[in-house]
XYZ file of C-alpha atoms in Angstrom:
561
model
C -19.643 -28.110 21.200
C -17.341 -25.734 22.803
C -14.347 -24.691 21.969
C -10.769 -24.004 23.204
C -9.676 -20.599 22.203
C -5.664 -21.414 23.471
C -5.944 -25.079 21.171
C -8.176 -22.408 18.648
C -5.443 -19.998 18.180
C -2.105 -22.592 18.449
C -3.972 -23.773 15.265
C -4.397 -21.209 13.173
C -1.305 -19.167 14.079
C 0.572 -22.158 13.411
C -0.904 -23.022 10.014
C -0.338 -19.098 9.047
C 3.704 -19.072 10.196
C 4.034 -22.231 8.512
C 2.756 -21.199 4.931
C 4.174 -17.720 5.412
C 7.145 -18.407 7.412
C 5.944 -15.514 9.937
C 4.222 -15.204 13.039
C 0.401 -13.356 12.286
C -0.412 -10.415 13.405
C -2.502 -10.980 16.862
C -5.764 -8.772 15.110
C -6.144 -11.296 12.514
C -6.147 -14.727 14.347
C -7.932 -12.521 17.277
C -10.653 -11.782 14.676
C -10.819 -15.261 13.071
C -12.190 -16.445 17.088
C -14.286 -13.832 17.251
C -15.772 -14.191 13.731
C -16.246 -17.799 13.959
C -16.965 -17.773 17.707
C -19.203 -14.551 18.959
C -19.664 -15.783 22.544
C -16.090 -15.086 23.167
C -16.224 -11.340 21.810
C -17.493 -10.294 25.634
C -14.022 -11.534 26.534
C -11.750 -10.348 24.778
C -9.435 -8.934 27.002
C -8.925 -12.274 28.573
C -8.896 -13.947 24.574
C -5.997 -11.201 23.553
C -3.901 -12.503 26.788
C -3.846 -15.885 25.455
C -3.183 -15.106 22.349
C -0.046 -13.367 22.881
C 1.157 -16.003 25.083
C 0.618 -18.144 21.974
C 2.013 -15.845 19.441
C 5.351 -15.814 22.345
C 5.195 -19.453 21.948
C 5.764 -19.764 18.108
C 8.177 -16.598 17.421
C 10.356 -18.866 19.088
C 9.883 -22.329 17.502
C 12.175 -23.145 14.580
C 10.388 -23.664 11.112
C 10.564 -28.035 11.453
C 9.358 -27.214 14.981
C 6.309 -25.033 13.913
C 5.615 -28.004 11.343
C 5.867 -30.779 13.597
C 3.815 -28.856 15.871
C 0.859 -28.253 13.182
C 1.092 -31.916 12.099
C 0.619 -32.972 15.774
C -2.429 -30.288 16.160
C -4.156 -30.549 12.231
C -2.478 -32.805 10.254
C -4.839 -32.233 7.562
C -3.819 -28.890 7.249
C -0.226 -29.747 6.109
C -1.672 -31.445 2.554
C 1.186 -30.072 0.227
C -1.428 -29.273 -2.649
C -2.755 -27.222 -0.427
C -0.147 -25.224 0.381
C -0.083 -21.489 -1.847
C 3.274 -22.015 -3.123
C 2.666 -18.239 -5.281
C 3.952 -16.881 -2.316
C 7.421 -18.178 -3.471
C 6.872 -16.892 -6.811
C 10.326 -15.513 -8.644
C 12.895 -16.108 -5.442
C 15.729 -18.194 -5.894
C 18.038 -20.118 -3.897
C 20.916 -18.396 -2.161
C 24.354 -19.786 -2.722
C 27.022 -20.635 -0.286
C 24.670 -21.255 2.511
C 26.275 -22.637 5.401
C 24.998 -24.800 8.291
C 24.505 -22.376 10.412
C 21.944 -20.451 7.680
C 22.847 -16.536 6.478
C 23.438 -13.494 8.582
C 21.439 -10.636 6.791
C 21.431 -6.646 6.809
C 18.845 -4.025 6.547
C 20.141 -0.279 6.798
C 18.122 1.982 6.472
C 18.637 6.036 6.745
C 17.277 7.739 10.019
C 16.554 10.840 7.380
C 12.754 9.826 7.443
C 10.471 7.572 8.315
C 10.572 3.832 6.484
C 8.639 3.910 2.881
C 7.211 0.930 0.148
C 10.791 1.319 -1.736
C 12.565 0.198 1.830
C 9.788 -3.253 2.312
C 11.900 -4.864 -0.579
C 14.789 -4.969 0.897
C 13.447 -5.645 4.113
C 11.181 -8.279 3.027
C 13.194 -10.243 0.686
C 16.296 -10.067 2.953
C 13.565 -11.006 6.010
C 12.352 -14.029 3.857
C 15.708 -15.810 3.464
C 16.751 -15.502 7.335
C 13.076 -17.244 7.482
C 13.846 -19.871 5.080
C 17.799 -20.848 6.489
C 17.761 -19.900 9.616
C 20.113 -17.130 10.887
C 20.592 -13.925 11.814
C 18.735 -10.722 10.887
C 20.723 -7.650 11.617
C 18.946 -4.049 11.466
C 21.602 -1.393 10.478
C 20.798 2.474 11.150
C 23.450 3.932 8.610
C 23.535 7.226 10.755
C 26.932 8.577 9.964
C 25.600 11.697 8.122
C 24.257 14.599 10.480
C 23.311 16.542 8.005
C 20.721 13.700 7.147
C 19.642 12.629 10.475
C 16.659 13.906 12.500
C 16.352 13.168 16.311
C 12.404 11.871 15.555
C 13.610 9.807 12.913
C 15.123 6.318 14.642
C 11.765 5.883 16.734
C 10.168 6.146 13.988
C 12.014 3.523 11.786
C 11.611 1.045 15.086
C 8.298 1.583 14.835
C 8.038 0.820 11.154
C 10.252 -2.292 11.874
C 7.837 -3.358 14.500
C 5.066 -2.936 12.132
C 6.862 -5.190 9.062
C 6.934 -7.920 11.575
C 11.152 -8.347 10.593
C 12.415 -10.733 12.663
C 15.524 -8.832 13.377
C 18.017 -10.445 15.556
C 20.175 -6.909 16.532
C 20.277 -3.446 16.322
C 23.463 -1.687 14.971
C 23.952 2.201 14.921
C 26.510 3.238 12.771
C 27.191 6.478 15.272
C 28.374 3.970 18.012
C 31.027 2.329 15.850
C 33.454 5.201 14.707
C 36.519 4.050 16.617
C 36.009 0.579 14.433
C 36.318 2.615 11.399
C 39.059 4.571 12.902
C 41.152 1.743 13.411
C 40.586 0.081 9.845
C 41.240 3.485 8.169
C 44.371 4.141 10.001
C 45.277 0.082 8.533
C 44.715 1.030 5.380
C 47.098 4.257 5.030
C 49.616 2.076 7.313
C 49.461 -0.495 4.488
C 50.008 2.626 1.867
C 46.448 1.659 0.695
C 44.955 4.705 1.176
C 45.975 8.698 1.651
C 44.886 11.946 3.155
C 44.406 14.687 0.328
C 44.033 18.820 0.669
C 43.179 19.195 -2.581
C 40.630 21.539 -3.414
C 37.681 19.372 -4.900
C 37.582 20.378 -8.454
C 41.289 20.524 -8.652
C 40.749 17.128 -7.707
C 38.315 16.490 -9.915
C 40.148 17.627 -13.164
C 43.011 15.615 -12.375
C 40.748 12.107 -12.021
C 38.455 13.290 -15.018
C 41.828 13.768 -17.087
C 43.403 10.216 -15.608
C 46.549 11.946 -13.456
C 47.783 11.180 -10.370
C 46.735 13.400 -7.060
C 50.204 14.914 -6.137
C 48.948 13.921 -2.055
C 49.362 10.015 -3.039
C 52.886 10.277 -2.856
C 52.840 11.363 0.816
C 54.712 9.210 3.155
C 52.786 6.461 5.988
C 54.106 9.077 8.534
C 53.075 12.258 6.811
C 49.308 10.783 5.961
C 49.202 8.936 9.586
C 50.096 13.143 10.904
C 46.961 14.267 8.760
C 44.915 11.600 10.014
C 45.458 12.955 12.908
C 44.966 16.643 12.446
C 41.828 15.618 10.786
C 40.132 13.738 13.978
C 41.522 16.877 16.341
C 40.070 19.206 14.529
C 42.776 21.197 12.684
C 41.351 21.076 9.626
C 38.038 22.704 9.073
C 35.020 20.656 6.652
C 35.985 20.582 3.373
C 40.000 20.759 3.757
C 41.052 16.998 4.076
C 39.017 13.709 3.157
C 40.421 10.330 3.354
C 40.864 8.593 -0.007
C 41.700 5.108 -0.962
C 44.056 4.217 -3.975
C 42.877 2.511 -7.064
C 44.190 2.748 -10.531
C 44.135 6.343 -11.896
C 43.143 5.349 -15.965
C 40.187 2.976 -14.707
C 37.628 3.151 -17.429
C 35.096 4.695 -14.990
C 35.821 7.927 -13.066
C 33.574 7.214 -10.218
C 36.363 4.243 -9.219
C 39.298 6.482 -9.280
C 40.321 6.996 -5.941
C 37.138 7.662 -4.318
C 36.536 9.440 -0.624
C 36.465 6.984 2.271
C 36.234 9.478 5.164
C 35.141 13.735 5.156
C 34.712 16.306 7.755
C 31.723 17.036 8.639
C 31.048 19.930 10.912
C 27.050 19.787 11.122
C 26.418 18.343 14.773
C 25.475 15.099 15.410
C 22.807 13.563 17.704
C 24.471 10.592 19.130
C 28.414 11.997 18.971
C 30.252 14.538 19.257
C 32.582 13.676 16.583
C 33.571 15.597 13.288
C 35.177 12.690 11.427
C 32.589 10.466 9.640
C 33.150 7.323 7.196
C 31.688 7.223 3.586
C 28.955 4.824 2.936
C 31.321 2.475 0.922
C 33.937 2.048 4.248
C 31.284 1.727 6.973
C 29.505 -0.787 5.130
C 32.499 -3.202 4.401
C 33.838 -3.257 7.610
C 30.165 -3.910 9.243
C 29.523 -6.363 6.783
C 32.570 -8.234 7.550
C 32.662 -7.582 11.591
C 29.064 -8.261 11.869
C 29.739 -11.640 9.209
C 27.118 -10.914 7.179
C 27.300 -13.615 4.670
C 24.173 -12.539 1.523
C 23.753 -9.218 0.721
C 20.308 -8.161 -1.388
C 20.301 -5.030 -2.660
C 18.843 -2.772 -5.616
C 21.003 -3.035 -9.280
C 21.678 0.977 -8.696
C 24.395 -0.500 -5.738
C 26.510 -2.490 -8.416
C 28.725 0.340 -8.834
C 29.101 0.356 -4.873
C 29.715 -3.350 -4.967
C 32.305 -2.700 -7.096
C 34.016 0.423 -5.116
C 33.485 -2.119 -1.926
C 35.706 -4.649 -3.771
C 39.143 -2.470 -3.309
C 38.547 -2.432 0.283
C 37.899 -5.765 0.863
C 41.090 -6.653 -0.837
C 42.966 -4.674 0.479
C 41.835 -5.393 4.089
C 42.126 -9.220 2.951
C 38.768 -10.313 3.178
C 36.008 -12.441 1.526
C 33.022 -10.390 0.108
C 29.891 -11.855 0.790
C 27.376 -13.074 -1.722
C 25.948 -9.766 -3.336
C 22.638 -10.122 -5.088
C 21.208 -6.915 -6.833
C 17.720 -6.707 -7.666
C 15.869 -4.054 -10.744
C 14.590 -0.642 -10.183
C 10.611 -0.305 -8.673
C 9.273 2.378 -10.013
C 6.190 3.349 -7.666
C 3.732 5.829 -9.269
C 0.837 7.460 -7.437
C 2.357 8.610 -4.080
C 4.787 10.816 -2.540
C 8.091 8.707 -1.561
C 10.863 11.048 -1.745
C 11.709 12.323 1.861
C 12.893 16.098 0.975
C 9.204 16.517 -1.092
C 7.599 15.290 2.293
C 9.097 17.320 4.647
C 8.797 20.165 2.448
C 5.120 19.413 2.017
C 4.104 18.542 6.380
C 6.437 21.897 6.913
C 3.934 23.797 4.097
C 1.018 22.475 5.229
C 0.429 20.453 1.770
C 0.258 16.835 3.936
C -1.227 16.521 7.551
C 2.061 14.449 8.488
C 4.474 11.464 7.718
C 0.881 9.378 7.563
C -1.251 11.478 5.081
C -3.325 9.348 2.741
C -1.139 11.092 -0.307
C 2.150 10.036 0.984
C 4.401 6.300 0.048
C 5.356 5.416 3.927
C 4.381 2.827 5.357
C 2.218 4.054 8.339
C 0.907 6.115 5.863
C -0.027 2.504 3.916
C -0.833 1.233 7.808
C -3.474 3.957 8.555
C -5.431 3.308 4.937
C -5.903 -0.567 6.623
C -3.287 -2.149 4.516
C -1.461 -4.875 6.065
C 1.885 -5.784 6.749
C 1.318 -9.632 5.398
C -0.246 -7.787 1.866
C 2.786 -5.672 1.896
C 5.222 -8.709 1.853
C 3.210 -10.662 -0.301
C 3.670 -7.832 -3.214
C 7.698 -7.785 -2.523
C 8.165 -11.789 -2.131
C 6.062 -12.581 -5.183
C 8.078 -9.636 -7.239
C 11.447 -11.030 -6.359
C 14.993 -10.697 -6.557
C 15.365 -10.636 -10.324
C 17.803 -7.254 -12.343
C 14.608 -6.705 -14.195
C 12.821 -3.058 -13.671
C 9.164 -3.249 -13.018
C 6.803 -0.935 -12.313
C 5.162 -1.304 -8.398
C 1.057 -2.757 -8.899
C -1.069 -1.492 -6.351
C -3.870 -3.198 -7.477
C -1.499 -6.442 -6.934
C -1.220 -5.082 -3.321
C -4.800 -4.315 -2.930
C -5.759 -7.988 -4.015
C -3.137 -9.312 -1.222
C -4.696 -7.231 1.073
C -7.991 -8.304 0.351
C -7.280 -12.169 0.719
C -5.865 -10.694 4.515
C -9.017 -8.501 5.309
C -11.939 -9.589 3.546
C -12.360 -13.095 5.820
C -12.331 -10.630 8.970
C -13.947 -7.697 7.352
C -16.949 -6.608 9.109
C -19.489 -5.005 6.382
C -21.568 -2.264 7.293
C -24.075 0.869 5.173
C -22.084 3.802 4.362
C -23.963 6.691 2.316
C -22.275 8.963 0.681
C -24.320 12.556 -0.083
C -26.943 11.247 1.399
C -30.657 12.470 1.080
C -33.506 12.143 3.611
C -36.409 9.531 1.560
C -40.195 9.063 2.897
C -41.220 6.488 1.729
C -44.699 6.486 0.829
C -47.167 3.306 2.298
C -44.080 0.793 3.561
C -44.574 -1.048 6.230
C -42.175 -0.762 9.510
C -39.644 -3.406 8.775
C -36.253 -4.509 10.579
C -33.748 -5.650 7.654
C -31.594 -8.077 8.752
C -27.818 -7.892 7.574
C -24.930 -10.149 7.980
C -22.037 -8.771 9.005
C -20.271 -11.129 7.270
C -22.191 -13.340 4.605
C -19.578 -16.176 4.596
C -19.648 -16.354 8.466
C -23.574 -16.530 9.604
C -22.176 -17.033 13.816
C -20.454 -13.432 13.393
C -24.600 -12.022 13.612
C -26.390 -9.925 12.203
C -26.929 -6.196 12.144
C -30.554 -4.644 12.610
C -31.899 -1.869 11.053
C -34.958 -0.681 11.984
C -37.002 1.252 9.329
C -39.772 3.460 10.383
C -40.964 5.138 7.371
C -37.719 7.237 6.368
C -34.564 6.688 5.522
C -31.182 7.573 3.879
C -29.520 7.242 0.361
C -26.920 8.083 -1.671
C -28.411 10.971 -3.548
C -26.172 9.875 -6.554
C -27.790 6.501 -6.670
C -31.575 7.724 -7.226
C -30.673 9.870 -10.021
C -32.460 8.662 -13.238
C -33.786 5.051 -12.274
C -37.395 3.811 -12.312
C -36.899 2.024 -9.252
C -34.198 1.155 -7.015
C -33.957 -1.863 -3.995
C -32.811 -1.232 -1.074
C -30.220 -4.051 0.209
C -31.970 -6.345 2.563
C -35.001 -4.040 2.538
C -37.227 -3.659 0.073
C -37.776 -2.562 -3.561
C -38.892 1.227 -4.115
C -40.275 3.036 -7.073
C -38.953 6.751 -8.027
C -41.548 9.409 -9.261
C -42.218 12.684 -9.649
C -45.204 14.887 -8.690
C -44.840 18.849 -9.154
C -40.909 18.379 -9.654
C -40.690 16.972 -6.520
C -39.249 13.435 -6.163
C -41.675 10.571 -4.831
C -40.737 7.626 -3.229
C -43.237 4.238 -2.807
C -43.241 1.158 -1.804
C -42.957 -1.459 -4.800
C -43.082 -5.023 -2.403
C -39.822 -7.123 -1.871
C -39.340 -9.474 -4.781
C -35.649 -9.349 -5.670
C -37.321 -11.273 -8.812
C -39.137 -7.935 -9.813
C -36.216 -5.767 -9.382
C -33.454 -8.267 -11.213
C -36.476 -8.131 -13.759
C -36.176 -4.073 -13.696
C -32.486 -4.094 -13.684
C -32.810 -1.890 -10.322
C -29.801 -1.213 -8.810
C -29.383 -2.560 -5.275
C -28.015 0.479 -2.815
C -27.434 1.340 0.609
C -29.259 3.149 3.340
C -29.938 3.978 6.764
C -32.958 4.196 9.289
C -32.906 7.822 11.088
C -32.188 5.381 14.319
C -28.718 4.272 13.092
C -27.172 6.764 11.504
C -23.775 8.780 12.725
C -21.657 11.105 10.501
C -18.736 9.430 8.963
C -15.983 11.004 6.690
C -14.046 8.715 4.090
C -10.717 10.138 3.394
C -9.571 8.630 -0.116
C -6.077 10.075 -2.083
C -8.851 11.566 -4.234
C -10.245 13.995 -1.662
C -12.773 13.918 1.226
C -16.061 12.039 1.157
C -18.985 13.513 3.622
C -21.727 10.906 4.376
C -23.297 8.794 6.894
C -22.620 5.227 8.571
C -24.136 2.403 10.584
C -23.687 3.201 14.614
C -22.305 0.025 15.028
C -19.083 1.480 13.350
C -18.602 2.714 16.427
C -17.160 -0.707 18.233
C -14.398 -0.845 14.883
C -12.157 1.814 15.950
C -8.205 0.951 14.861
C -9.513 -1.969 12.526
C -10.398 -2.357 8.868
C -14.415 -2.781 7.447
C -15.706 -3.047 4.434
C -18.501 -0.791 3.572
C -20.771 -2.566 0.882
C -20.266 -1.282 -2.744
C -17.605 1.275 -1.377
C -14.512 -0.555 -0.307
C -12.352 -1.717 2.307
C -11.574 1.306 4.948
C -10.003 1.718 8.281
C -11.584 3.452 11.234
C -9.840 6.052 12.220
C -11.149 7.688 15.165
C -14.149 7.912 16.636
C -15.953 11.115 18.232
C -19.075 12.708 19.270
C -19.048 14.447 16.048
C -18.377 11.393 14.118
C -16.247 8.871 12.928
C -13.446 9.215 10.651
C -12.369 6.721 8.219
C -9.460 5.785 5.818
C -10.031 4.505 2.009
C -8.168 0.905 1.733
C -8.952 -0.023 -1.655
C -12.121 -1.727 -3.293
């Protein structure tokens, strides 16, 4: 019976946005055809076209609409106790939701390129737009040259791209000064705020000690002149900053009139201005402008929230609904950006991707995938409690993506050349999937030699060779002997033989396996050739992604087991 690939793929991208409340990636619906249906692999140039147009097709379909759809298409796939509702683990409803849905905001820093810390954010602030309806705003918080590298906002589009965010608008901070101009100037108008030339730690001892700034009693006209001087450049960086009022004896010191705007004489890459807003003042006046109405954020912000509260009272405005989230501690890679640069600059890490690194095309290039990635963050939550990041939780999302469109192929590690003595010339035959026989088969041909794992011969009677044959281990002279011992995988259960890899002379090509543990020399099927830019599994090694491919070899990237 043939099949439609367009009616195929409307299927089974619709079931996946419906459970996930995302559009799939195009490789892993394009794979599910191909695995399922090999005839259409000689075409897929022509199957990727229709895909897209597909993928085009739901982006833009509401959630009810996707449903409908699916219940039109596969009814039977919409059974509700078949749904995976552990994707929804730990996330609450939002409150004050309104009928249009919530207007969220991810802002990241263009001071490097986007790391696992920044997919929590960006997930659980991407689920909720998913789940109302809304807007998703992206907000580069660029107002710090000192901070920003030119390289640096590609590279965070990219990483966007790669989440799969469904961001509504793009926002650069740098492009909205004279809106924070204006608002400033309102708030030393309304006596609000001041300008004040105090030298830091004078200022400093007079907050720590509870005393009034002698600048707060300036005049509107004589703070509205130093606003002034400040954006023409009379004063130099450090001389004036922008303060807002708050009570001087507040309990904590970090609330006591704290900056709004600072000098800052470093050039910048999008302006040419020398004026630049604290973090606290861009963000409540974007928030408001932009009407972001939920704001998720980690529990280390709460003190922000608070600062944030002054100005939106004073400016007479609602705050939106703030929900803070725990600490995620992430052990095992690199994450903070100054270590990183220092390290690419020294020569320590090949680049913002090295295997040893916390970004996330670092995470891309090992073969982990996005839909893993937000898997881990949605099933962790929103809750205050700290945790400590799992990667073996991530690797076991992962898996469930990969493993159905996995190819599996031999890769030998160390690998020694074995004659083996009176076998037979035999072609093994070896799924390259065993839950999907229509993928095919690989063929190896052996012709009376072939390679191991020298680590795997060490110290066993007798060892079977997957989908070959079983082989006793001897010695004669201290030399090691290899024989044929027949093919009953009876005998060798019975011998507790361990079952290994290997490959015929004819189908071997150098691979290297790059793990966070260091660099693994061996050999690999030819086939691994056609995999280039996708994930395999090689048996009893793990999940990796092909790197690149060469006439000296192929390169691959350790995933995970």
């Amino acid at each position: 019976m043939s099949v439609d690939p367009k009616q195929f793929f409307y299927i089974h991208a619709l079931e996946n946005a419906v459970e996930h409340e995302n559009v799939p990636k195009a490789g892993a619906v394009l794979g599910l055809l191909m695995g399922k249906h090999p005839e259409f692999r000689s075409r897929a140039k022509e199957m990727s076209a229709i895909l897209n147009e597909v993928l085009q097709e739901i982006d833009g379909m509401t959630p009810a609409e996707r449903r409908e759809k699916l219940a039109e298409m596969a009814p039977e796939l919409l059974d509700q106790k078949k749904e995976k509702k552990t994707k929804e683990r730990g996330l609450r409803d939002l409150k004050n939701v309104g009928k249009d849905g919530v207007v969220m905001r991810f802002a990241p820093n263009p001071s490097g390129p986007l790391h696992i810390g920044h997919a929590r954010a960006a997930y659980l602030n991407d689920y909720y737009v998913r789940k109302y309806g809304g807007r998703y705003v992206l907000r580069i918080e660029d107002t710090d040259a000192r901070r920003v590298q030119p390289e640096n906002y590609g590279m965070i589009l990219e990483d966007i791209e790669w989440l799969g965010l469904k961001i509504s608008e793009i926002v650069y901070q740098s492009d909205r000064l004279d809106i924070y101009y204006t608002y400033c100037r309102k708030l030393l108008e309304s006596g609000n705020a001041y300008v004040c030339t105090c030298d830091s730690a004078a200022f400093k001892l007079l907050k720590d000690s509870k005393k009034e700034c002698p600048c707060r009693n300036q005049t509107v006209e004589e703070n509205i002149s130093l606003w002034e001087k400040m954006l023409d450049g009379t004063f130099p960086e450090g001389v004036a900053t922008v303060r807002v009022k708050t009570e001087v004896d507040l309990p904590d010191p970090a609330m006591r009139d704290f900056s709004l705007f600072r000098i800052v004489e470093t050039p910048h890459l999008r302006t040419d201005a020398r004026v630049f807003p604290m973090m606290n003042f861009s963000v409540v006046i974007d928030d408001h402008l932009l009407g972001i109405t939920h704001v998720i954020r980690g529990k280390d912000h709460i003190a922000n929230t608070k600062r944030q509260g002054f100005i939106y009272d004073y400016l007479g405005w609602s705050q939106p609904e703030f929900y803070h989230y725990g600490r995620m501690s992430v052990g095992g890679l690199v994450l903070s950006t100054t270590a990183m640069k220092e390290g690419i600059r020294a020569g320590k890490y090949t680049g913002w991707d090295d295997i040893h690194l916390g970004t996330l095309r670092a995470i891309a290039r090992r073969g982990i995938q996005a839909d893993a990635v937000r898997n881990s963050m949605i099933n962790i939550g929103v809750g205050q409690t700290d945790i400590a990041f799992s990667w073996e939780n991530l690797f076991a999302e992962n898996k469930q993506v990969i493993d159905p469109v996995a190819n599996r192929y031999f890769f030998v590690p160390n690998p020694v050349k074995c004659e083996i003595k009176k076998a037979p010339a035999v072609t093994a035959k070896a799924f390259l999937h065993p839950n999907d026989e229509a993928r095919g088969y690989r063929m190896l041909d052996f012709k009376g030699t072939l390679y191991a794992p020298e680590e795997e011969l060490a110290d066993v009677p007798m060892v079977r060779f997957k989908d070959l044959f079983n082989v006793r281990i001897g010695d004669t002279n201290g030399e090691r002997v290899f024989e044929y011992a027949g093919t009953s995988l009876e005998e060798a259960r019975k011998e507790k033989s361990p079952i290994i890899q290997w490959l015929p002379e004819s189908e071997k090509v150098k691979c290297i396996l790059l793990t966070p543990e260091g660099k693994q020399e061996g050999l690999c099927e030819i086939l691994v050739r056609d995999e280039l830019d996708k994930v395999v599994q090689f048996e009893r090694v793990g999940f990796a992604r092909i790197d690149s491919v060469s006439d000296s070899g192929i390169v691959a990237y350790f995933a995970h087991r």
